[in-house]
């Protein structure tokens, strides 16, 4: 809680929570109980929950109940992407879809209009400290062009490999978060 308050005191208004199940990705991390503790430590922050898990539809309501304002699922982890997006929206949360570095943004062609956020992974999900995969920059640029072409307000978020010396590149490519 102290670290979260410190981040917020320094100007952050979003807290990003990475949830990993040890199956979809090799690491195991935060569950709904810890997410609720994060919410309690940051009652006014926007709580952005990134589900790097198999069968995310089964737990979406639990993370919303724990305080998530926005929930992102991986396109690679669900069978029926539109149904998963609707399940998130049905809870009252904003809906996002995360894409692994190798996944084309074209998987979003039929759901982009329903999204509040696209989360572009710039490293393979599961472990911190990985090297940036440069191929994500053209993907971000293509997403930005398509979002603009459709007149959408969908945000582009980047997760992994973002450092103080390269953050401007993600912004220049079209990312917001």
JSON list of C-alpha atoms in Angstrom, two decimals:
[
{"chain": "A", "resi": 1, "resn": "UNK", "atom": "CA", "xyz": [0.00, 0.00, 0.00]},
{"chain": "A", "resi": 2, "resn": "UNK", "atom": "CA", "xyz": [2.81, 2.37, 0.83]},
{"chain": "A", "resi": 3, "resn": "UNK", "atom": "CA", "xyz": [4.44, 1.83, -2.57]},
{"chain": "A", "resi": 4, "resn": "UNK", "atom": "CA", "xyz": [1.13, 2.34, -4.37]},
{"chain": "A", "resi": 5, "resn": "UNK", "atom": "CA", "xyz": [0.48, 5.60, -2.52]},
{"chain": "A", "resi": 6, "resn": "UNK", "atom": "CA", "xyz": [4.03, 6.71, -3.37]},
{"chain": "A", "resi": 7, "resn": "UNK", "atom": "CA", "xyz": [3.40, 6.10, -7.09]},
{"chain": "A", "resi": 8, "resn": "UNK", "atom": "CA", "xyz": [0.12, 8.02, -6.94]},
{"chain": "A", "resi": 9, "resn": "UNK", "atom": "CA", "xyz": [1.77, 10.88, -5.02]},
{"chain": "A", "resi": 10, "resn": "UNK", "atom": "CA", "xyz": [4.28, 11.16, -7.87]},
{"chain": "A", "resi": 11, "resn": "UNK", "atom": "CA", "xyz": [1.53, 11.73, -10.42]},
{"chain": "A", "resi": 12, "resn": "UNK", "atom": "CA", "xyz": [0.28, 8.35, -11.60]},
{"chain": "A", "resi": 13, "resn": "UNK", "atom": "CA", "xyz": [-3.47, 8.07, -11.96]},
{"chain": "A", "resi": 14, "resn": "UNK", "atom": "CA", "xyz": [-3.64, 4.46, -13.15]},
{"chain": "A", "resi": 15, "resn": "UNK", "atom": "CA", "xyz": [-2.50, 1.32, -11.34]},
{"chain": "A", "resi": 16, "resn": "UNK", "atom": "CA", "xyz": [-1.84, -1.64, -13.66]},
{"chain": "A", "resi": 17, "resn": "UNK", "atom": "CA", "xyz": [-2.30, -5.07, -12.08]},
{"chain": "A", "resi": 18, "resn": "UNK", "atom": "CA", "xyz": [-0.76, -8.06, -13.90]},
{"chain": "A", "resi": 19, "resn": "UNK", "atom": "CA", "xyz": [-2.62, -11.28, -13.14]},
{"chain": "A", "resi": 20, "resn": "UNK", "atom": "CA", "xyz": [-0.84, -14.52, -14.15]},
{"chain": "A", "resi": 21, "resn": "UNK", "atom": "CA", "xyz": [-2.05, -18.07, -13.61]},
{"chain": "A", "resi": 22, "resn": "UNK", "atom": "CA", "xyz": [1.02, -20.24, -14.20]},
{"chain": "A", "resi": 23, "resn": "UNK", "atom": "CA", "xyz": [-0.73, -21.77, -17.26]},
{"chain": "A", "resi": 24, "resn": "UNK", "atom": "CA", "xyz": [-1.28, -19.13, -19.93]},
{"chain": "A", "resi": 25, "resn": "UNK", "atom": "CA", "xyz": [2.06, -17.68, -18.83]},
{"chain": "A", "resi": 26, "resn": "UNK", "atom": "CA", "xyz": [4.71, -19.49, -16.79]},
{"chain": "A", "resi": 27, "resn": "UNK", "atom": "CA", "xyz": [4.54, -17.16, -13.77]},
{"chain": "A", "resi": 28, "resn": "UNK", "atom": "CA", "xyz": [1.96, -17.06, -10.97]},
{"chain": "A", "resi": 29, "resn": "UNK", "atom": "CA", "xyz": [0.95, -13.72, -9.42]},
{"chain": "A", "resi": 30, "resn": "UNK", "atom": "CA", "xyz": [-1.88, -11.62, -8.05]},
{"chain": "A", "resi": 31, "resn": "UNK", "atom": "CA", "xyz": [-5.43, -12.85, -7.46]},
{"chain": "A", "resi": 32, "resn": "UNK", "atom": "CA", "xyz": [-8.67, -11.07, -6.59]},
{"chain": "A", "resi": 33, "resn": "UNK", "atom": "CA", "xyz": [-7.75, -10.74, -2.89]},
{"chain": "A", "resi": 34, "resn": "UNK", "atom": "CA", "xyz": [-4.57, -8.79, -3.67]},
{"chain": "A", "resi": 35, "resn": "UNK", "atom": "CA", "xyz": [-6.41, -6.78, -6.32]},
{"chain": "A", "resi": 36, "resn": "UNK", "atom": "CA", "xyz": [-8.91, -5.74, -3.64]},
{"chain": "A", "resi": 37, "resn": "UNK", "atom": "CA", "xyz": [-6.01, -4.73, -1.36]},
{"chain": "A", "resi": 38, "resn": "UNK", "atom": "CA", "xyz": [-4.61, -2.61, -4.22]},
{"chain": "A", "resi": 39, "resn": "UNK", "atom": "CA", "xyz": [-8.04, -0.97, -4.63]},
{"chain": "A", "resi": 40, "resn": "UNK", "atom": "CA", "xyz": [-8.19, -0.26, -0.89]},
{"chain": "A", "resi": 41, "resn": "UNK", "atom": "CA", "xyz": [-4.75, 1.37, -1.07]},
{"chain": "A", "resi": 42, "resn": "UNK", "atom": "CA", "xyz": [-5.74, 3.48, -4.08]},
{"chain": "A", "resi": 43, "resn": "UNK", "atom": "CA", "xyz": [-9.48, 4.17, -3.83]},
{"chain": "A", "resi": 44, "resn": "UNK", "atom": "CA", "xyz": [-9.40, 7.04, -6.35]},
{"chain": "A", "resi": 45, "resn": "UNK", "atom": "CA", "xyz": [-6.97, 5.57, -8.88]},
{"chain": "A", "resi": 46, "resn": "UNK", "atom": "CA", "xyz": [-8.08, 3.93, -12.12]},
{"chain": "A", "resi": 47, "resn": "UNK", "atom": "CA", "xyz": [-7.46, 0.21, -11.59]},
{"chain": "A", "resi": 48, "resn": "UNK", "atom": "CA", "xyz": [-6.41, -1.49, -14.85]},
{"chain": "A", "resi": 49, "resn": "UNK", "atom": "CA", "xyz": [-6.40, -5.30, -14.53]},
{"chain": "A", "resi": 50, "resn": "UNK", "atom": "CA", "xyz": [-4.56, -7.37, -17.15]},
{"chain": "A", "resi": 51, "resn": "UNK", "atom": "CA", "xyz": [-5.64, -11.04, -17.06]},
{"chain": "A", "resi": 52, "resn": "UNK", "atom": "CA", "xyz": [-2.83, -13.20, -18.45]},
{"chain": "A", "resi": 53, "resn": "UNK", "atom": "CA", "xyz": [-4.77, -16.33, -17.65]},
{"chain": "A", "resi": 54, "resn": "UNK", "atom": "CA", "xyz": [-6.64, -19.23, -19.22]},
{"chain": "A", "resi": 55, "resn": "UNK", "atom": "CA", "xyz": [-10.44, -19.07, -19.02]},
{"chain": "A", "resi": 56, "resn": "UNK", "atom": "CA", "xyz": [-10.62, -15.38, -18.02]},
{"chain": "A", "resi": 57, "resn": "UNK", "atom": "CA", "xyz": [-14.40, -15.29, -18.48]},
{"chain": "A", "resi": 58, "resn": "UNK", "atom": "CA", "xyz": [-14.73, -17.45, -15.35]},
{"chain": "A", "resi": 59, "resn": "UNK", "atom": "CA", "xyz": [-13.18, -14.76, -13.11]},
{"chain": "A", "resi": 60, "resn": "UNK", "atom": "CA", "xyz": [-14.06, -11.42, -14.70]},
{"chain": "A", "resi": 61, "resn": "UNK", "atom": "CA", "xyz": [-16.79, -10.71, -12.12]},
{"chain": "A", "resi": 62, "resn": "UNK", "atom": "CA", "xyz": [-14.40, -11.53, -9.26]},
{"chain": "A", "resi": 63, "resn": "UNK", "atom": "CA", "xyz": [-11.90, -8.91, -10.47]},
{"chain": "A", "resi": 64, "resn": "UNK", "atom": "CA", "xyz": [-14.66, -6.36, -11.01]},
{"chain": "A", "resi": 65, "resn": "UNK", "atom": "CA", "xyz": [-15.91, -7.05, -7.47]},
{"chain": "A", "resi": 66, "resn": "UNK", "atom": "CA", "xyz": [-12.32, -6.58, -6.25]},
{"chain": "A", "resi": 67, "resn": "UNK", "atom": "CA", "xyz": [-12.33, -3.07, -7.72]},
{"chain": "A", "resi": 68, "resn": "UNK", "atom": "CA", "xyz": [-11.17, -3.29, -11.33]},
{"chain": "A", "resi": 69, "resn": "UNK", "atom": "CA", "xyz": [-12.26, -0.33, -13.45]},
{"chain": "A", "resi": 70, "resn": "UNK", "atom": "CA", "xyz": [-10.97, -1.93, -16.63]},
{"chain": "A", "resi": 71, "resn": "UNK", "atom": "CA", "xyz": [-10.23, -5.56, -17.46]},
{"chain": "A", "resi": 72, "resn": "UNK", "atom": "CA", "xyz": [-8.17, -6.79, -20.40]},
{"chain": "A", "resi": 73, "resn": "UNK", "atom": "CA", "xyz": [-8.12, -10.39, -21.61]},
{"chain": "A", "resi": 74, "resn": "UNK", "atom": "CA", "xyz": [-5.72, -11.90, -24.11]},
{"chain": "A", "resi": 75, "resn": "UNK", "atom": "CA", "xyz": [-7.09, -12.61, -27.57]},
{"chain": "A", "resi": 76, "resn": "UNK", "atom": "CA", "xyz": [-4.97, -15.78, -27.49]},
{"chain": "A", "resi": 77, "resn": "UNK", "atom": "CA", "xyz": [-6.61, -17.03, -24.26]},
{"chain": "A", "resi": 78, "resn": "UNK", "atom": "CA", "xyz": [-10.28, -16.99, -25.26]},
{"chain": "A", "resi": 79, "resn": "UNK", "atom": "CA", "xyz": [-12.35, -18.96, -27.76]},
{"chain": "A", "resi": 80, "resn": "UNK", "atom": "CA", "xyz": [-15.06, -16.35, -28.26]},
{"chain": "A", "resi": 81, "resn": "UNK", "atom": "CA", "xyz": [-13.50, -12.91, -28.08]},
{"chain": "A", "resi": 82, "resn": "UNK", "atom": "CA", "xyz": [-16.72, -10.96, -28.59]},
{"chain": "A", "resi": 83, "resn": "UNK", "atom": "CA", "xyz": [-18.40, -12.94, -25.78]},
{"chain": "A", "resi": 84, "resn": "UNK", "atom": "CA", "xyz": [-15.47, -12.22, -23.45]},
{"chain": "A", "resi": 85, "resn": "UNK", "atom": "CA", "xyz": [-15.63, -8.49, -24.19]},
{"chain": "A", "resi": 86, "resn": "UNK", "atom": "CA", "xyz": [-19.37, -8.49, -23.51]},
{"chain": "A", "resi": 87, "resn": "UNK", "atom": "CA", "xyz": [-18.82, -10.40, -20.24]},
{"chain": "A", "resi": 88, "resn": "UNK", "atom": "CA", "xyz": [-16.45, -7.65, -19.10]},
{"chain": "A", "resi": 89, "resn": "UNK", "atom": "CA", "xyz": [-18.83, -4.87, -20.15]},
{"chain": "A", "resi": 90, "resn": "UNK", "atom": "CA", "xyz": [-21.74, -6.63, -18.43]},
{"chain": "A", "resi": 91, "resn": "UNK", "atom": "CA", "xyz": [-19.91, -6.16, -15.11]},
{"chain": "A", "resi": 92, "resn": "UNK", "atom": "CA", "xyz": [-19.75, -2.39, -15.69]},
{"chain": "A", "resi": 93, "resn": "UNK", "atom": "CA", "xyz": [-15.98, -2.40, -16.29]},
{"chain": "A", "resi": 94, "resn": "UNK", "atom": "CA", "xyz": [-14.26, -1.02, -19.35]},
{"chain": "A", "resi": 95, "resn": "UNK", "atom": "CA", "xyz": [-13.09, -3.76, -21.72]},
{"chain": "A", "resi": 96, "resn": "UNK", "atom": "CA", "xyz": [-9.66, -4.31, -23.21]},
{"chain": "A", "resi": 97, "resn": "UNK", "atom": "CA", "xyz": [-7.98, -6.94, -25.32]},
{"chain": "A", "resi": 98, "resn": "UNK", "atom": "CA", "xyz": [-4.29, -7.74, -24.98]},
{"chain": "A", "resi": 99, "resn": "UNK", "atom": "CA", "xyz": [-2.17, -8.96, -27.89]},
{"chain": "A", "resi": 100, "resn": "UNK", "atom": "CA", "xyz": [1.04, -10.94, -27.56]},
{"chain": "A", "resi": 101, "resn": "UNK", "atom": "CA", "xyz": [3.94, -9.64, -29.69]},
{"chain": "A", "resi": 102, "resn": "UNK", "atom": "CA", "xyz": [3.40, -12.31, -32.38]},
{"chain": "A", "resi": 103, "resn": "UNK", "atom": "CA", "xyz": [-0.37, -11.74, -32.66]},
{"chain": "A", "resi": 104, "resn": "UNK", "atom": "CA", "xyz": [-1.56, -9.56, -35.52]},
{"chain": "A", "resi": 105, "resn": "UNK", "atom": "CA", "xyz": [-3.78, -6.62, -34.72]},
{"chain": "A", "resi": 106, "resn": "UNK", "atom": "CA", "xyz": [-6.11, -7.96, -37.43]},
{"chain": "A", "resi": 107, "resn": "UNK", "atom": "CA", "xyz": [-7.66, -10.32, -34.84]},
{"chain": "A", "resi": 108, "resn": "UNK", "atom": "CA", "xyz": [-9.45, -7.19, -33.59]},
{"chain": "A", "resi": 109, "resn": "UNK", "atom": "CA", "xyz": [-11.11, -6.34, -36.92]},
{"chain": "A", "resi": 110, "resn": "UNK", "atom": "CA", "xyz": [-14.59, -7.42, -35.79]},
{"chain": "A", "resi": 111, "resn": "UNK", "atom": "CA", "xyz": [-14.39, -6.29, -32.15]},
{"chain": "A", "resi": 112, "resn": "UNK", "atom": "CA", "xyz": [-12.38, -3.05, -32.23]},
{"chain": "A", "resi": 113, "resn": "UNK", "atom": "CA", "xyz": [-15.55, -0.94, -32.12]},
{"chain": "A", "resi": 114, "resn": "UNK", "atom": "CA", "xyz": [-16.47, -2.62, -28.81]},
{"chain": "A", "resi": 115, "resn": "UNK", "atom": "CA", "xyz": [-13.16, -1.98, -27.06]},
{"chain": "A", "resi": 116, "resn": "UNK", "atom": "CA", "xyz": [-12.12, 0.73, -24.66]},
{"chain": "A", "resi": 117, "resn": "UNK", "atom": "CA", "xyz": [-8.48, -0.33, -24.85]},
{"chain": "A", "resi": 118, "resn": "UNK", "atom": "CA", "xyz": [-6.02, -2.44, -26.81]},
{"chain": "A", "resi": 119, "resn": "UNK", "atom": "CA", "xyz": [-3.06, -3.62, -24.74]},
{"chain": "A", "resi": 120, "resn": "UNK", "atom": "CA", "xyz": [-0.01, -4.30, -26.91]},
{"chain": "A", "resi": 121, "resn": "UNK", "atom": "CA", "xyz": [2.55, -6.57, -25.30]},
{"chain": "A", "resi": 122, "resn": "UNK", "atom": "CA", "xyz": [6.03, -5.44, -26.32]},
{"chain": "A", "resi": 123, "resn": "UNK", "atom": "CA", "xyz": [7.61, -8.46, -24.60]},
{"chain": "A", "resi": 124, "resn": "UNK", "atom": "CA", "xyz": [6.37, -12.02, -24.25]},
{"chain": "A", "resi": 125, "resn": "UNK", "atom": "CA", "xyz": [4.06, -12.04, -21.22]},
{"chain": "A", "resi": 126, "resn": "UNK", "atom": "CA", "xyz": [4.99, -13.67, -17.97]},
{"chain": "A", "resi": 127, "resn": "UNK", "atom": "CA", "xyz": [8.23, -12.15, -16.67]},
{"chain": "A", "resi": 128, "resn": "UNK", "atom": "CA", "xyz": [9.51, -8.63, -16.06]},
{"chain": "A", "resi": 129, "resn": "UNK", "atom": "CA", "xyz": [12.83, -7.32, -17.30]},
{"chain": "A", "resi": 130, "resn": "UNK", "atom": "CA", "xyz": [12.66, -8.74, -20.82]},
{"chain": "A", "resi": 131, "resn": "UNK", "atom": "CA", "xyz": [14.09, -6.95, -23.84]},
{"chain": "A", "resi": 132, "resn": "UNK", "atom": "CA", "xyz": [11.74, -4.94, -26.00]},
{"chain": "A", "resi": 133, "resn": "UNK", "atom": "CA", "xyz": [10.55, -6.61, -29.21]},
{"chain": "A", "resi": 134, "resn": "UNK", "atom": "CA", "xyz": [10.99, -3.90, -31.86]},
{"chain": "A", "resi": 135, "resn": "UNK", "atom": "CA", "xyz": [8.35, -5.36, -34.19]},
{"chain": "A", "resi": 136, "resn": "UNK", "atom": "CA", "xyz": [5.59, -3.94, -31.98]},
{"chain": "A", "resi": 137, "resn": "UNK", "atom": "CA", "xyz": [6.14, -0.36, -33.20]},
{"chain": "A", "resi": 138, "resn": "UNK", "atom": "CA", "xyz": [4.59, -0.93, -36.65]},
{"chain": "A", "resi": 139, "resn": "UNK", "atom": "CA", "xyz": [1.73, -2.82, -34.95]},
{"chain": "A", "resi": 140, "resn": "UNK", "atom": "CA", "xyz": [1.01, 0.19, -32.71]},
{"chain": "A", "resi": 141, "resn": "UNK", "atom": "CA", "xyz": [1.14, 2.51, -35.74]},
{"chain": "A", "resi": 142, "resn": "UNK", "atom": "CA", "xyz": [-1.31, 0.32, -37.68]},
{"chain": "A", "resi": 143, "resn": "UNK", "atom": "CA", "xyz": [-3.66, 0.15, -34.70]},
{"chain": "A", "resi": 144, "resn": "UNK", "atom": "CA", "xyz": [-3.56, 3.92, -34.27]},
{"chain": "A", "resi": 145, "resn": "UNK", "atom": "CA", "xyz": [-4.39, 4.44, -37.95]},
{"chain": "A", "resi": 146, "resn": "UNK", "atom": "CA", "xyz": [-7.31, 2.00, -37.82]},
{"chain": "A", "resi": 147, "resn": "UNK", "atom": "CA", "xyz": [-8.70, 3.49, -34.59]},
{"chain": "A", "resi": 148, "resn": "UNK", "atom": "CA", "xyz": [-8.46, 6.97, -36.10]},
{"chain": "A", "resi": 149, "resn": "UNK", "atom": "CA", "xyz": [-9.98, 5.80, -39.41]},
{"chain": "A", "resi": 150, "resn": "UNK", "atom": "CA", "xyz": [-12.99, 4.45, -37.53]},
{"chain": "A", "resi": 151, "resn": "UNK", "atom": "CA", "xyz": [-13.27, 7.58, -35.37]},
{"chain": "A", "resi": 152, "resn": "UNK", "atom": "CA", "xyz": [-12.95, 5.58, -32.16]},
{"chain": "A", "resi": 153, "resn": "UNK", "atom": "CA", "xyz": [-11.68, 6.73, -28.78]},
{"chain": "A", "resi": 154, "resn": "UNK", "atom": "CA", "xyz": [-10.06, 3.35, -28.02]},
{"chain": "A", "resi": 155, "resn": "UNK", "atom": "CA", "xyz": [-6.83, 3.74, -26.06]},
{"chain": "A", "resi": 156, "resn": "UNK", "atom": "CA", "xyz": [-3.62, 1.90, -26.89]},
{"chain": "A", "resi": 157, "resn": "UNK", "atom": "CA", "xyz": [-1.65, 0.68, -23.89]},
{"chain": "A", "resi": 158, "resn": "UNK", "atom": "CA", "xyz": [1.83, -0.87, -23.98]},
{"chain": "A", "resi": 159, "resn": "UNK", "atom": "CA", "xyz": [3.11, -3.39, -21.45]},
{"chain": "A", "resi": 160, "resn": "UNK", "atom": "CA", "xyz": [6.73, -4.47, -21.23]},
{"chain": "A", "resi": 161, "resn": "UNK", "atom": "CA", "xyz": [10.03, -2.98, -22.26]},
{"chain": "A", "resi": 162, "resn": "UNK", "atom": "CA", "xyz": [8.98, 0.63, -21.63]},
{"chain": "A", "resi": 163, "resn": "UNK", "atom": "CA", "xyz": [11.82, 2.66, -20.13]},
{"chain": "A", "resi": 164, "resn": "UNK", "atom": "CA", "xyz": [12.43, 6.36, -19.58]},
{"chain": "A", "resi": 165, "resn": "UNK", "atom": "CA", "xyz": [14.79, 6.40, -22.59]},
{"chain": "A", "resi": 166, "resn": "UNK", "atom": "CA", "xyz": [12.30, 4.80, -25.05]},
{"chain": "A", "resi": 167, "resn": "UNK", "atom": "CA", "xyz": [8.81, 5.81, -23.84]},
{"chain": "A", "resi": 168, "resn": "UNK", "atom": "CA", "xyz": [8.66, 8.59, -26.45]},
{"chain": "A", "resi": 169, "resn": "UNK", "atom": "CA", "xyz": [8.86, 5.97, -29.22]},
{"chain": "A", "resi": 170, "resn": "UNK", "atom": "CA", "xyz": [5.65, 4.33, -28.03]},
{"chain": "A", "resi": 171, "resn": "UNK", "atom": "CA", "xyz": [3.90, 7.71, -27.84]},
{"chain": "A", "resi": 172, "resn": "UNK", "atom": "CA", "xyz": [5.16, 8.64, -31.32]},
{"chain": "A", "resi": 173, "resn": "UNK", "atom": "CA", "xyz": [3.82, 5.31, -32.64]},
{"chain": "A", "resi": 174, "resn": "UNK", "atom": "CA", "xyz": [0.37, 6.13, -31.21]},
{"chain": "A", "resi": 175, "resn": "UNK", "atom": "CA", "xyz": [0.19, 4.69, -27.68]},
{"chain": "A", "resi": 176, "resn": "UNK", "atom": "CA", "xyz": [-1.58, 6.54, -24.85]},
{"chain": "A", "resi": 177, "resn": "UNK", "atom": "CA", "xyz": [-0.87, 4.41, -21.76]}
]
